[in-house]
C-alpha atoms as one frame of an Amber mdcrd trajectory, in Angstrom:
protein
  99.279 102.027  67.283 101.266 104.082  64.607 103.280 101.295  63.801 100.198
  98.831  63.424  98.584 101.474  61.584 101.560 101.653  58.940 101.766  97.975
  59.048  98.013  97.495  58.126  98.453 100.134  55.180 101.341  97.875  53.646
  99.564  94.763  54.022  96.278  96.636  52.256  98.696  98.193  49.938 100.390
  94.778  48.926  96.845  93.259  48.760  96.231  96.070  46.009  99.202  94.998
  44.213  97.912  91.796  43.533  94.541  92.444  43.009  95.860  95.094  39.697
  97.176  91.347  38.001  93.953  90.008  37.681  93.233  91.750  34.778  96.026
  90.733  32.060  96.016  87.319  34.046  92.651  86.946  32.876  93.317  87.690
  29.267  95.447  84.659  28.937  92.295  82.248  29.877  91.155  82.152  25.609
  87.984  80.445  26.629  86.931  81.352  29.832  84.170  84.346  29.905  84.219
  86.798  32.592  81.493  84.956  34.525  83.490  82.048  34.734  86.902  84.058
  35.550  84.863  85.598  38.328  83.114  82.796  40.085  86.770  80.896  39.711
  88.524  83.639  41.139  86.132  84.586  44.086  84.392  81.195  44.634  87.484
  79.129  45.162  89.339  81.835  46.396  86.303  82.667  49.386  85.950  78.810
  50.506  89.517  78.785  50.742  89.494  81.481  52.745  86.723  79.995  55.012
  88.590  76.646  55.020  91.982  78.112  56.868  89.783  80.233  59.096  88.019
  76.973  60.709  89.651  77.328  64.210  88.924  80.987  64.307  85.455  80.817
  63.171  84.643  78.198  65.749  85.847  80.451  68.356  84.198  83.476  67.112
  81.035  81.230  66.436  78.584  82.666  68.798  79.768  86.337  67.905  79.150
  85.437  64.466  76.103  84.552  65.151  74.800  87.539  66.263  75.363  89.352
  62.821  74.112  87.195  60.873  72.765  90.291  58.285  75.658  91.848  58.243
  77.327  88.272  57.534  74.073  87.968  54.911  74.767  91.379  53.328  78.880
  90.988  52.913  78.052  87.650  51.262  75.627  88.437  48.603  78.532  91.786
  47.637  80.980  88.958  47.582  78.817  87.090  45.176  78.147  90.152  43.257
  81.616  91.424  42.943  83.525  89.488  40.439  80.743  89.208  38.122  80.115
  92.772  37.591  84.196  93.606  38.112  85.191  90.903  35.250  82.115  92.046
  33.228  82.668  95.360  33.107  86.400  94.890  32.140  85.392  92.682  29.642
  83.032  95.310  27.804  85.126  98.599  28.738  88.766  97.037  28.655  91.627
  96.243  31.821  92.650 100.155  32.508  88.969 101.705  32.260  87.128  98.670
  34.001  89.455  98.320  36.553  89.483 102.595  37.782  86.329 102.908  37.116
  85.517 100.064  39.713  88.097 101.136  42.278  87.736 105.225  41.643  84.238
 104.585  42.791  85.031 102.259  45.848  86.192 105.554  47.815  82.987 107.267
  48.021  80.886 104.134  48.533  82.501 102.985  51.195  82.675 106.745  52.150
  79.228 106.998  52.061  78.429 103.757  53.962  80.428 104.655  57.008  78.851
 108.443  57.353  75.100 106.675  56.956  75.465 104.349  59.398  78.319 104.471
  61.817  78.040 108.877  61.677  82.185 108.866  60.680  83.688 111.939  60.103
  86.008 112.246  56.934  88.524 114.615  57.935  90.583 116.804  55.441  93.650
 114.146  54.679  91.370 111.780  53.257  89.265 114.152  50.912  92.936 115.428
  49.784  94.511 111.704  49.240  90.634 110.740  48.006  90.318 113.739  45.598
  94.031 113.273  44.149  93.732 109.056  43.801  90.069 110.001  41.996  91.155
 112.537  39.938  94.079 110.152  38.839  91.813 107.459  38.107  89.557 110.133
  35.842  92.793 110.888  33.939  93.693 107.160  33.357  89.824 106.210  32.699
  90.346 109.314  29.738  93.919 108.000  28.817  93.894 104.556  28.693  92.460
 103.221  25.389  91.672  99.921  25.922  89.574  97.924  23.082  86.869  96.373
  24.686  86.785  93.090  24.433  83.910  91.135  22.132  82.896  94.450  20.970
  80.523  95.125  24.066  79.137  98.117  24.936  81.385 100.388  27.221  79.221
 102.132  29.171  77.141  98.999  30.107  80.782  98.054  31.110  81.108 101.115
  32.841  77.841 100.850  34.780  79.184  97.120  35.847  82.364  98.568  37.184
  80.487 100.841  39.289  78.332  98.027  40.359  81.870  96.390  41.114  83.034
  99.622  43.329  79.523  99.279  45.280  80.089  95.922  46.357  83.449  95.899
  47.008  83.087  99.097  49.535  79.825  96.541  51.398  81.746  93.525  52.207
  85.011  95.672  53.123  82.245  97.521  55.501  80.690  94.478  56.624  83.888
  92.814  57.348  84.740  95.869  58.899  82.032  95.656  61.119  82.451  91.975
  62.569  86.061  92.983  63.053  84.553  95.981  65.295  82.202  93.477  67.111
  84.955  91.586  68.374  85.053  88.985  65.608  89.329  88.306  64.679  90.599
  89.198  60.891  90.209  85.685  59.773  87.016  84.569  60.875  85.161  87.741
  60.067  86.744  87.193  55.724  86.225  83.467  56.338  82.720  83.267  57.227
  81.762  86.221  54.653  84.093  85.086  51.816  82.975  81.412  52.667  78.909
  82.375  51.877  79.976  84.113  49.047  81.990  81.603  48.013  78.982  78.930
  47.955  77.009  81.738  46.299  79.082  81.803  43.611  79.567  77.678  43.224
  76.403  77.624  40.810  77.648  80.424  38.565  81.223  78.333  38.191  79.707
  74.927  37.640  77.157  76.641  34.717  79.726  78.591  32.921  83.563  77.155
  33.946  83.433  73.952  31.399  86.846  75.421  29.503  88.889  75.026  32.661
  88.253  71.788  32.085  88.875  71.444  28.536  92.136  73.676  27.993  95.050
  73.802  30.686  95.790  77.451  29.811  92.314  78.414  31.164  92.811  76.367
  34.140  96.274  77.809  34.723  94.531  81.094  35.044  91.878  80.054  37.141
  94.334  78.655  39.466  96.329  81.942  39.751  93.368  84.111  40.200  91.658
  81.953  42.691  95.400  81.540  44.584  97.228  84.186  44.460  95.263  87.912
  44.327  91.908  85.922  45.508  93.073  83.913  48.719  96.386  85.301  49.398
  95.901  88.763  48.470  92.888  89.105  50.805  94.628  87.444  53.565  96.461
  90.718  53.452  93.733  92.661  53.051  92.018  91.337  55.923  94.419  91.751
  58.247  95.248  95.353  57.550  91.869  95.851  57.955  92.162  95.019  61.873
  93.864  98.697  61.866  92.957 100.766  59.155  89.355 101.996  58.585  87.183
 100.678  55.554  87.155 104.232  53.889  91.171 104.516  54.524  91.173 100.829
  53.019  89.500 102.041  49.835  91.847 104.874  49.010  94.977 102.570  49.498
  93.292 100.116  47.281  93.326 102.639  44.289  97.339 101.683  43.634  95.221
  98.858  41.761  94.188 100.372  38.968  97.458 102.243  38.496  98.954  98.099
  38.265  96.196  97.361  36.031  96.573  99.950  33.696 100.700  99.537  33.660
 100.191  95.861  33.035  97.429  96.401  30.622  99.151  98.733  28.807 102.849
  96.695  28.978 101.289  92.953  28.269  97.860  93.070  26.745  98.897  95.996
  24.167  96.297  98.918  25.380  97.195 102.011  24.931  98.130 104.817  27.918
  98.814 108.141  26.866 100.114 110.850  28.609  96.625 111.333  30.326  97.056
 108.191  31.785 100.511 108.685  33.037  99.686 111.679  34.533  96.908 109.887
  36.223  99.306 107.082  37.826 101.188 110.065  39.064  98.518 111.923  40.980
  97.097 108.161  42.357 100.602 107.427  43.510 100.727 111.406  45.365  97.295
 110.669  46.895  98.898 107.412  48.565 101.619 109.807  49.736  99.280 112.218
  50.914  96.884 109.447  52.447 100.186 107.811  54.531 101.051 111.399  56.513
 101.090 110.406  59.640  98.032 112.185  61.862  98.508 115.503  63.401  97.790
 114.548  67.221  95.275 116.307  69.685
């Protein structure tokens, strides 16, 4: 169990990784706004998901079918998600968007998991929480990142946290299926898949420049591809042995990529705040990968 424990960390870990690229990836898209970037991203990206998960949701079917609410509930955050997460880093910039969404994932999903399941948060994951939080403060207050179109940043702010809401319900909800005796796949399949039709509308609507310039549709492709479909393949099956609220914490290497590659590509600016913020998010993955002290 140790071992599957550690393996479900890397796999949430490398999930993380990807996720932190979406940011500068979506810079390069000149014409696509962030409502079009996010339905791209998480529309394609959730059918896709549904589509390889066919045999598994047909055996899981009738299991499914009991939850449909929580299947309901871990759609609609789906839907939500990208919108708010690309929003919000379009008004506040990569690095502040980006922590701000993932510094608040932690205590949502925190606060999910005490309200309805009664889960005790022992003293490792307030000290890994607390360090990867109070990194993300530091490269939230370091990071100077222009906002793009000259939007307000703390409407972009308020969309982040939006962002860290949503993404803590559908990690919960997926969470829950798993826990019900639904597998990996068909649990993200069938609550990726209803997102992903949620989110059809919003990309026919807005994504006209993917199909007018192939730089936009280069991007589109990556998102909905690589940190989209692939990345949450990973993410779903570490989530078969490591808790939501454990899930969250790993997940805040993300903004620490973000920031680097916002910072190193798109030009923003990280100061020595923000350095010293990657530093205490990378000790709080440290501190959050001691193994347990046993009974």
């Amino acid at each position: 169990m140790a071992g599957a424990s550690r393996s479900g960390a890397l796999l949430v870990l490398v999930a993380a990784i990807l996720w932190g690229t979406t940011g500068t990836a979506a810079t390069f898209a000149p014409h696509a706004g962030p409502l079009a970037i996010g339905a791209a991203a998480m529309g394609i990206g959730g059918l896709l998901q549904a589509l390889i998960a066919v045999p598994q949701l047909r055996r899981d079917r009738e299991r499914l079918r009991r939850h449909p609410v929580l299947i309901g509930v871990g759609a609609v955050a789906v839907a939500i998600y990208p919108l708010a997460f690309y929003a919000g880093m379009h008004l506040a910039g990569v690095a502040v968007g980006t922590v701000v969404a993932l510094a608040s994932g932690p205590i949502f999903a925190a606060i999910l998991e005490r309200a309805f399941e009664r889960t005790p948060l022992d003293g490792r994951w307030f000290a890994g929480a607390g360090l990867g939080i109070a990194g993300t403060a530091l490269l939230a207050l370091g990071g100077q990142g222009s906002a793009a179109g000259g939007g307000s940043v703390a409407l972009g702010v308020g969309l982040a946290l939006l962002a860290g809401l949503t993404y803590a319900v559908y990690a919960w909800a997926a969470r829950r299926l798993m826990a019900a005796g639904c597998g990996s796949r068909s649990a993200m399949g069938a609550v990726f898949g209803v997102g992903g039709v949620l989110l059809l509308p919003v990309l026919v609507v807005t994504g006209g420049s993917f199909l007018q310039d192939p730089r936009d549709l280069a991007v589109g492709t990556y998102m909905a591809i690589v940190p989209m479909f692939l990345g949450y393949l990973a993410f779903g099956a570490g989530l078969r042995t490591v808790p939501a609220r454990s899930a969250t914490v790993l997940t805040l290497a993300e903004p620490a990529v973000a920031a680097v590659l916002a910072w190193a590509v798109v030009g923003e600016r990280l100061g020595g705040l923000g350095w010293a913020g990657i530093a205490l998010i990378a000790l709080s993955l440290v501190v959050f990968s001691l193994p347990r002290a046993r009974p």
